[in-house]
Tab-separated table of C-alpha atoms in Angstrom:
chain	number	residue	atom	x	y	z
A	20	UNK	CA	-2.925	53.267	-25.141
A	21	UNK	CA	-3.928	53.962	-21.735
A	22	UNK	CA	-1.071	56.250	-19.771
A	23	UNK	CA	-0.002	54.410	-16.595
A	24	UNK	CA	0.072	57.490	-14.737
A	25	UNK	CA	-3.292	58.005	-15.280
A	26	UNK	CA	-6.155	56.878	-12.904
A	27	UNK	CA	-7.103	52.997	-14.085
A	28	UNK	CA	-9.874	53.003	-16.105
A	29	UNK	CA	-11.394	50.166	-14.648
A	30	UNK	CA	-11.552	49.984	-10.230
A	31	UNK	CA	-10.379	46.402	-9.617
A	32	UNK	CA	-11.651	47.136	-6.241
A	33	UNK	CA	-15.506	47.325	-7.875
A	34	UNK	CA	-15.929	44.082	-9.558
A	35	UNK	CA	-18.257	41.924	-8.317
A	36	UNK	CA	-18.004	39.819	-5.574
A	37	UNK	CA	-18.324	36.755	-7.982
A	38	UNK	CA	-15.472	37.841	-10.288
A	39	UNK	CA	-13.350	38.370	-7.093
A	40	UNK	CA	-14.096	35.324	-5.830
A	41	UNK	CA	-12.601	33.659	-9.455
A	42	UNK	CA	-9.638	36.000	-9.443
A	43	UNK	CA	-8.874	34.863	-6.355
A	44	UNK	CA	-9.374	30.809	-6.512
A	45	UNK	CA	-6.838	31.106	-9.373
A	46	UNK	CA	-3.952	33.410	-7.593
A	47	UNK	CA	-3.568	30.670	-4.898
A	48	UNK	CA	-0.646	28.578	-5.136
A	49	UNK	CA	-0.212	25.088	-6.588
A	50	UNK	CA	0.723	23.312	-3.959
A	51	UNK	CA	-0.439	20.870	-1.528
A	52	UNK	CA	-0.269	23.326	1.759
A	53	UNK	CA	0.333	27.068	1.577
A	54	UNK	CA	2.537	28.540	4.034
A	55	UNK	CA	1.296	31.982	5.966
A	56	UNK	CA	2.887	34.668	4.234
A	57	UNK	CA	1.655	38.635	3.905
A	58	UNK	CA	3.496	38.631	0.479
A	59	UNK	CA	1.651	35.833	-1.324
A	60	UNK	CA	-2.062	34.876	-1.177
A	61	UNK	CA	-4.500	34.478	0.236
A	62	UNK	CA	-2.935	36.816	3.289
A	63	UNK	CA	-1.984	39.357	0.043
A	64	UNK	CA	-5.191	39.682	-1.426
A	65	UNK	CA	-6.517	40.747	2.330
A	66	UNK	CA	-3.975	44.043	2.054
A	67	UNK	CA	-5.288	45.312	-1.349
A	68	UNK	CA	-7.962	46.938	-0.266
A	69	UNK	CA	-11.416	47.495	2.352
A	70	UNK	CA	-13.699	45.439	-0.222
A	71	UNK	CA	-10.754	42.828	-1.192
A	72	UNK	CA	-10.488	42.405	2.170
A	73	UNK	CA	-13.982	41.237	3.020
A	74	UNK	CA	-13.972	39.182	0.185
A	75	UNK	CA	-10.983	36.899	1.005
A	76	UNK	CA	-11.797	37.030	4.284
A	77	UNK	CA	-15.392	35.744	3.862
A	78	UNK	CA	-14.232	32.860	1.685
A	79	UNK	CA	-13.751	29.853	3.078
A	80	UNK	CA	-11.555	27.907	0.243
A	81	UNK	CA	-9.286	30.310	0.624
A	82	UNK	CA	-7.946	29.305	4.081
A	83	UNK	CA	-8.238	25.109	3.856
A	84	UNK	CA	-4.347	24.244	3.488
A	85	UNK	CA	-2.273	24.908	5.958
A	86	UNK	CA	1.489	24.051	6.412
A	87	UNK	CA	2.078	24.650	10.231
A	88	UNK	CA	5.757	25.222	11.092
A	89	UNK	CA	6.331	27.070	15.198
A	90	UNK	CA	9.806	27.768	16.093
A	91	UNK	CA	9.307	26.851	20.196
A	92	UNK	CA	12.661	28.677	20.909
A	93	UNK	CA	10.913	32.179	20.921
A	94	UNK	CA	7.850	32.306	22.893
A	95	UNK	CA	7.075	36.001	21.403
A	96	UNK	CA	7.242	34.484	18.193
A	97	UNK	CA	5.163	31.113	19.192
A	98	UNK	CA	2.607	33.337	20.471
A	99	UNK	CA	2.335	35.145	17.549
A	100	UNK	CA	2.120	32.271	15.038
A	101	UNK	CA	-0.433	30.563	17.092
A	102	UNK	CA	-2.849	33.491	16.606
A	103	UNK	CA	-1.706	33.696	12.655
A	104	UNK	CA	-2.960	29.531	12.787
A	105	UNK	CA	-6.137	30.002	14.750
A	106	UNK	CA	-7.170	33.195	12.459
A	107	UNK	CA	-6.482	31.402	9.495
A	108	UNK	CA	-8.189	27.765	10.496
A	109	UNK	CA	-11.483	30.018	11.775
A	110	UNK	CA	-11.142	31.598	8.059
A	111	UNK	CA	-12.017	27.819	6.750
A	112	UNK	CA	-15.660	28.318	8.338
A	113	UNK	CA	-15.803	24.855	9.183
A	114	UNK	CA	-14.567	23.548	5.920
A	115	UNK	CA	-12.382	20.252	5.407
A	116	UNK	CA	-8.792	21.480	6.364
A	117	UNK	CA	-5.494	19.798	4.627
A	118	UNK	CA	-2.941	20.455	7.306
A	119	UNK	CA	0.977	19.944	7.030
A	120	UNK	CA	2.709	20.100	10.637
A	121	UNK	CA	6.087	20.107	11.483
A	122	UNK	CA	6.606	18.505	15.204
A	123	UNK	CA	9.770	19.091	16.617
A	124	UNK	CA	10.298	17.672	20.200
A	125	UNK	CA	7.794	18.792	22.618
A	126	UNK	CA	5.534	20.524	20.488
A	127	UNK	CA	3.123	17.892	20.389
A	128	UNK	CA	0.719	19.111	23.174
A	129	UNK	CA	1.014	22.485	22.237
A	130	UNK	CA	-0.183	21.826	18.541
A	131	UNK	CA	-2.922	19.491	19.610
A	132	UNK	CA	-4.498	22.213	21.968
A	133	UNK	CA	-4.097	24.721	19.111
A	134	UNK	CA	-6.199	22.411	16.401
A	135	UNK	CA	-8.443	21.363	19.278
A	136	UNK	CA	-11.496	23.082	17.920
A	137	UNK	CA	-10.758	22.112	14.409
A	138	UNK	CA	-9.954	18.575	15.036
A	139	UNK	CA	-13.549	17.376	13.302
A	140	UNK	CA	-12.523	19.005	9.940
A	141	UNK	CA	-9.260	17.721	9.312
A	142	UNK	CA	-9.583	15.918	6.194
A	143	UNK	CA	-6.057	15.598	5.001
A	144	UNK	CA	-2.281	15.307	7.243
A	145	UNK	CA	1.071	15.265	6.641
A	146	UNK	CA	3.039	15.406	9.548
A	147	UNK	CA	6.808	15.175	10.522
A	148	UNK	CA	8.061	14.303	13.690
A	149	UNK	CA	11.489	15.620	14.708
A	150	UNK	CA	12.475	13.979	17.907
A	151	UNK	CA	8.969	14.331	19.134
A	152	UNK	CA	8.128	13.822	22.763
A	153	UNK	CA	4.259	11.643	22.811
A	154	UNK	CA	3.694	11.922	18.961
A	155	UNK	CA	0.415	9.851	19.767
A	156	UNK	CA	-1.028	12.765	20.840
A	157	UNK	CA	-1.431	15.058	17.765
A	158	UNK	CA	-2.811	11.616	15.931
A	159	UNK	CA	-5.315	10.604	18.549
A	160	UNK	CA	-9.326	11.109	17.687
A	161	UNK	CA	-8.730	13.021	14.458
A	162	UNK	CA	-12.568	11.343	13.946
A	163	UNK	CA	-12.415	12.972	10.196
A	164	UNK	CA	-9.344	12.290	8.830
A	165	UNK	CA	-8.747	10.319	5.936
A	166	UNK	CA	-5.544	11.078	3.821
A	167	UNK	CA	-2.455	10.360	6.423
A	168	UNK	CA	1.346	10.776	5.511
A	169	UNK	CA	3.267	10.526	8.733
A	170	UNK	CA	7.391	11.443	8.329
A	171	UNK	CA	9.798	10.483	11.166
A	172	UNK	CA	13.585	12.410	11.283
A	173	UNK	CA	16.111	12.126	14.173
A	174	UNK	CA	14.485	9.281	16.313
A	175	UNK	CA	17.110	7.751	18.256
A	176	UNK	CA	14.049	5.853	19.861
A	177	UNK	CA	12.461	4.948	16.663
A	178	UNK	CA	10.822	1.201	18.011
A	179	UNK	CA	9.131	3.106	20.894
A	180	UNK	CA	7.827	5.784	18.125
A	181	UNK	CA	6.793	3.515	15.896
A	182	UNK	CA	4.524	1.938	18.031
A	183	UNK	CA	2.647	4.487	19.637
A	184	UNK	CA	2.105	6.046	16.244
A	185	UNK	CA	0.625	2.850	14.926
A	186	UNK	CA	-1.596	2.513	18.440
A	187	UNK	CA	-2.786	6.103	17.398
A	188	UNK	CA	-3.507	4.987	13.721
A	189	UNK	CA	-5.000	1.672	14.252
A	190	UNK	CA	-8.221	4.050	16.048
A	191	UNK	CA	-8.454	6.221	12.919
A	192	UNK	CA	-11.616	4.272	11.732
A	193	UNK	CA	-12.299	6.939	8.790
A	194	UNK	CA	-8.515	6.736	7.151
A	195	UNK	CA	-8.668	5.442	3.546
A	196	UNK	CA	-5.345	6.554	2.633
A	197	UNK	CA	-1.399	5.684	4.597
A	198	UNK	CA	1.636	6.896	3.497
A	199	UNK	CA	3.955	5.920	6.077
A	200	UNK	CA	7.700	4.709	4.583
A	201	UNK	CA	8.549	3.881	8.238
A	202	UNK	CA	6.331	1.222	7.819
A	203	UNK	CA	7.378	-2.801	7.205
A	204	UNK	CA	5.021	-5.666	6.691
A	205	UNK	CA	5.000	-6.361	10.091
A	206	UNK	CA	4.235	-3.530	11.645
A	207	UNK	CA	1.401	-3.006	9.285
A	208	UNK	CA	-0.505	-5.778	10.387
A	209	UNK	CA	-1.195	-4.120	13.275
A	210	UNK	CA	-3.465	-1.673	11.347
A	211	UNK	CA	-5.203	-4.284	8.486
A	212	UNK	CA	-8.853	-3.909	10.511
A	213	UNK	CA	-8.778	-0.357	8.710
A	214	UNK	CA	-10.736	-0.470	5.349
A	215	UNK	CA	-7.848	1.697	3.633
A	216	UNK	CA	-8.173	2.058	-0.194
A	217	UNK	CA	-4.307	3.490	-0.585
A	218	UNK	CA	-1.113	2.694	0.873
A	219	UNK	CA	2.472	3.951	0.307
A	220	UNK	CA	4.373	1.572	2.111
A	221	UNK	CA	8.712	0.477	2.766
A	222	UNK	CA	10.909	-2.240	1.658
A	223	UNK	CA	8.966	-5.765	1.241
A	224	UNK	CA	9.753	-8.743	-0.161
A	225	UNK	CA	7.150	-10.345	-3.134
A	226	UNK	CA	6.105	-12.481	-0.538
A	227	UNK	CA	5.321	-10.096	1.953
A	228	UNK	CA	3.726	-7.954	-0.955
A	229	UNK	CA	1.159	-10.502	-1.758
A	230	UNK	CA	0.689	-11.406	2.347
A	231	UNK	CA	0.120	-7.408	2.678
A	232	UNK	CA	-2.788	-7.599	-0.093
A	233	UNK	CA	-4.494	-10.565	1.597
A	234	UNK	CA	-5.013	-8.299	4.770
A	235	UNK	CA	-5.791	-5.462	2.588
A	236	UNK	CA	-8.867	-6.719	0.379
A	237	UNK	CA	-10.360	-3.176	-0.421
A	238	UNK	CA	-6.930	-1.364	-1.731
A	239	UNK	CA	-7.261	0.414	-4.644
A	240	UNK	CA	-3.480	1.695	-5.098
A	241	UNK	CA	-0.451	0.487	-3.272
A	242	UNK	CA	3.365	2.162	-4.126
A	243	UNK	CA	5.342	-0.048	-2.307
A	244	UNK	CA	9.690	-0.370	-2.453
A	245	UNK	CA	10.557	-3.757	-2.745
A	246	UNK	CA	13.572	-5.799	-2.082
A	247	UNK	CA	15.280	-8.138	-4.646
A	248	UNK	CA	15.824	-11.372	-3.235
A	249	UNK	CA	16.173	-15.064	-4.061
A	250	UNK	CA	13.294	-16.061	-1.964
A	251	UNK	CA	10.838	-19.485	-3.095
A	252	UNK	CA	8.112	-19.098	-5.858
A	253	UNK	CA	4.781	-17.341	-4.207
A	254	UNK	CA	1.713	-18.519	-3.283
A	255	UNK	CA	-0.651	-17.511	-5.992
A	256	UNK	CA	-3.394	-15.123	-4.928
A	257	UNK	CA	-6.187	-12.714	-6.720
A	258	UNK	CA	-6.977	-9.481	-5.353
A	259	UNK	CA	-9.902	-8.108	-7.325
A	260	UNK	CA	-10.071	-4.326	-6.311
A	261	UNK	CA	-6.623	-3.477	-6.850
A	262	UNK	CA	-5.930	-0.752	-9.994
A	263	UNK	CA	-2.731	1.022	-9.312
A	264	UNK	CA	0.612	-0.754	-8.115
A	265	UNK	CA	3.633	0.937	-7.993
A	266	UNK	CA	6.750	-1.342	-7.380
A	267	UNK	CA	10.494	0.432	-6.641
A	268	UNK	CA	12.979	-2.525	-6.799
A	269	UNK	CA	15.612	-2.383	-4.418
A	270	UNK	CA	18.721	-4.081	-6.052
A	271	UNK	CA	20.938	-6.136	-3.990
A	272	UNK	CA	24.507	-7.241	-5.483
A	273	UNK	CA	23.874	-10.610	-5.412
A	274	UNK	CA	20.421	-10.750	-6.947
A	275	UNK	CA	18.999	-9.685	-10.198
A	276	UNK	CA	15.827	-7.866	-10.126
A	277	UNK	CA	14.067	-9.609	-13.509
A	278	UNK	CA	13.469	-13.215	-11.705
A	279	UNK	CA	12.129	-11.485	-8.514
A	280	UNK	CA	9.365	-9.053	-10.268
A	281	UNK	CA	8.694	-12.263	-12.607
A	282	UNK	CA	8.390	-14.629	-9.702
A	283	UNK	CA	5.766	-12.133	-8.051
A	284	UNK	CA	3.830	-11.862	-10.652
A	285	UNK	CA	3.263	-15.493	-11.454
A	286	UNK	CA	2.069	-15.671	-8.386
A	287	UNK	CA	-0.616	-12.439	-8.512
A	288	UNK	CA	-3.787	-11.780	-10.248
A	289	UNK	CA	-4.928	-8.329	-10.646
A	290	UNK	CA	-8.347	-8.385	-12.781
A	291	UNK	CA	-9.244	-5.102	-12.293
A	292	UNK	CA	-5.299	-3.326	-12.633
A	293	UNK	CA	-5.095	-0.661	-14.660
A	294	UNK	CA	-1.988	1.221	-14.282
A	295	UNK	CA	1.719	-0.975	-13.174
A	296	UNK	CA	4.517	1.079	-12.736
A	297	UNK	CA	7.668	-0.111	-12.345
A	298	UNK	CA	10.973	1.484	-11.483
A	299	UNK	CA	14.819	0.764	-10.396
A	300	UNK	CA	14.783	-2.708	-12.252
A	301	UNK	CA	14.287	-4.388	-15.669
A	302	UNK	CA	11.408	-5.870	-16.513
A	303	UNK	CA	12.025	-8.511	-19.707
A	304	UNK	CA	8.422	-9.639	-19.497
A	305	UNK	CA	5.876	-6.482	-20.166
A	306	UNK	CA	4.314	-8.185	-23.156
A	307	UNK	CA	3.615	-10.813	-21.618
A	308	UNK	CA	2.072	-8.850	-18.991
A	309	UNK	CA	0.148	-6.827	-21.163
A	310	UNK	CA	-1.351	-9.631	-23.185
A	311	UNK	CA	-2.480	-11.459	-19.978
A	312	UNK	CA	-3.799	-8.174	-17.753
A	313	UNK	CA	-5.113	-6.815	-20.900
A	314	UNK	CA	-4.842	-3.390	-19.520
A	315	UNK	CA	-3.172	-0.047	-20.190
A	316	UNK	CA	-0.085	-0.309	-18.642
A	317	UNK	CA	1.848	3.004	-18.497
């Protein structure tokens, strides 16, 4: 048994740059965006030590998520997280970036300028705007992006919002994937030109639902919340590329959900869907479903 007050046997410092590099892939966290932080990696693993240092530094995977969170209020500390962001984002090498932002009221230019040089390598977004003053801006000519998830809080002048967001998205020629639960049927026809694969969209009706796939012939997933109603039977329609629905039902007192979900899917063929999930309502017919998809439904 070695004594802990002894010198280590073996200098973690000295393995090789390969091992490191392992070590140090797996002590990131799980999540989606890492925040900057000098207690948790990657930031950590630059304050072991010299050679630690030059490792994480010199790796680019390290530094490709980024949650983004500047408190305007304090211009000491503003300054001081915009040269934490810029270190980190140079870190990435040129690499894809996954950003998360938080945009509270007139951050908007100030954020843009700061991911200015990086704008070609954002691959991934989730933003949130708080009351934000020209949220266009921070959206406009992202010419790499491709994953979008856009989050609005506190917008007395939600309309106006709306709709320069959507002008903004509707030149995002690269985007395969929207999640956007601002979004209606309506105001997502102003964006069906994109060739988006997967779309997490707000309340529709089953009608609406199968108008949305008819402007969306390439989608490959769609979680969408939709309203119960006691609407007329649907047009039937096929959409062959489709393999992962997700349906919320919205119950309203005076409608049951079972006729609704049964009524849209007399009316849709999904060849090609492999996974249906269904939530908030009953669903009497699965067999049936499952018998005529003949597909894995889970």
């Amino acid at each position: 048994m070695m004594n802990l007050h002894e010198e280590p046997v073996f200098d973690l410092c000295r393995l090789p740059t390969e091992v490191l590099c392992h070590i140090f892939i797996h002590c990131l966290p799980q999540t989606d965006y890492m925040l900057p932080n000098s207690k948790s990696p990657p930031m950590l693993l630059t304050r072991i030590c010299r050679r630690w240092r030059e490792v994480a530094v010199d790796m680019p995977s390290l530094w490709c998520r980024l949650s983004m969170n500047i408190d305007h209020a304090d211009s000491r500390n503003w300054r001081q997280a915009v040269f934490g962001y810029d270190l980190w984002l140079k870190r990435a090498q040129g690499r894809p970036l996954s950003l998360e932002i938080m945009c509270i009221e007139n951050d908007t230019t100030d954020l843009r300028n700061l991911l200015q040089a990086y704008i070609s390598q954002i691959l991934s977004l989730k933003v949130t705007f708080d009351r934000a003053v020209a949220p266009e801006t921070l959206l406009n000519d992202l010419s790499a992006l491709q994953e979008l998830q856009v989050v609005i809080h506190c917008d007395f002048q939600i309309r106006h919002t709306l709709s320069s967001i959507l002008t903004a998205i509707s030149r995002l020629f690269t985007l395969r994937s929207l999640n956007f639960e601002r979004l209606d049927y309506h105001s997502i026809k102003r964006i069906s030109h994109l060739n988006l694969t997967n779309i997490d969209l707000f309340t529709s009706s089953p009608a609406n639902i199968i108008n949305f796939l008819q402007n969306f012939p390439t989608l490959s997933s769609l979680k969408i919340q939709m309203l119960v109603d006691g609407g007329l039977p649907c047009e039937p329609f096929t959409h062959s590329t489709l393999q992962t629905l997700s349906i919320q039902v919205i119950v309203r007192v005076l409608f049951r959900p079972a006729p609704t979900l049964v009524r849209l899917f007399n009316a849709l063929t999904l060849p090609n869907l492999r996974v249906l999930r269904v939530e908030g309502g009953s669903w009497p017919c699965v067999e049936d479903l499952i018998s005529h998809y003949r597909h894995v439904v889970r």
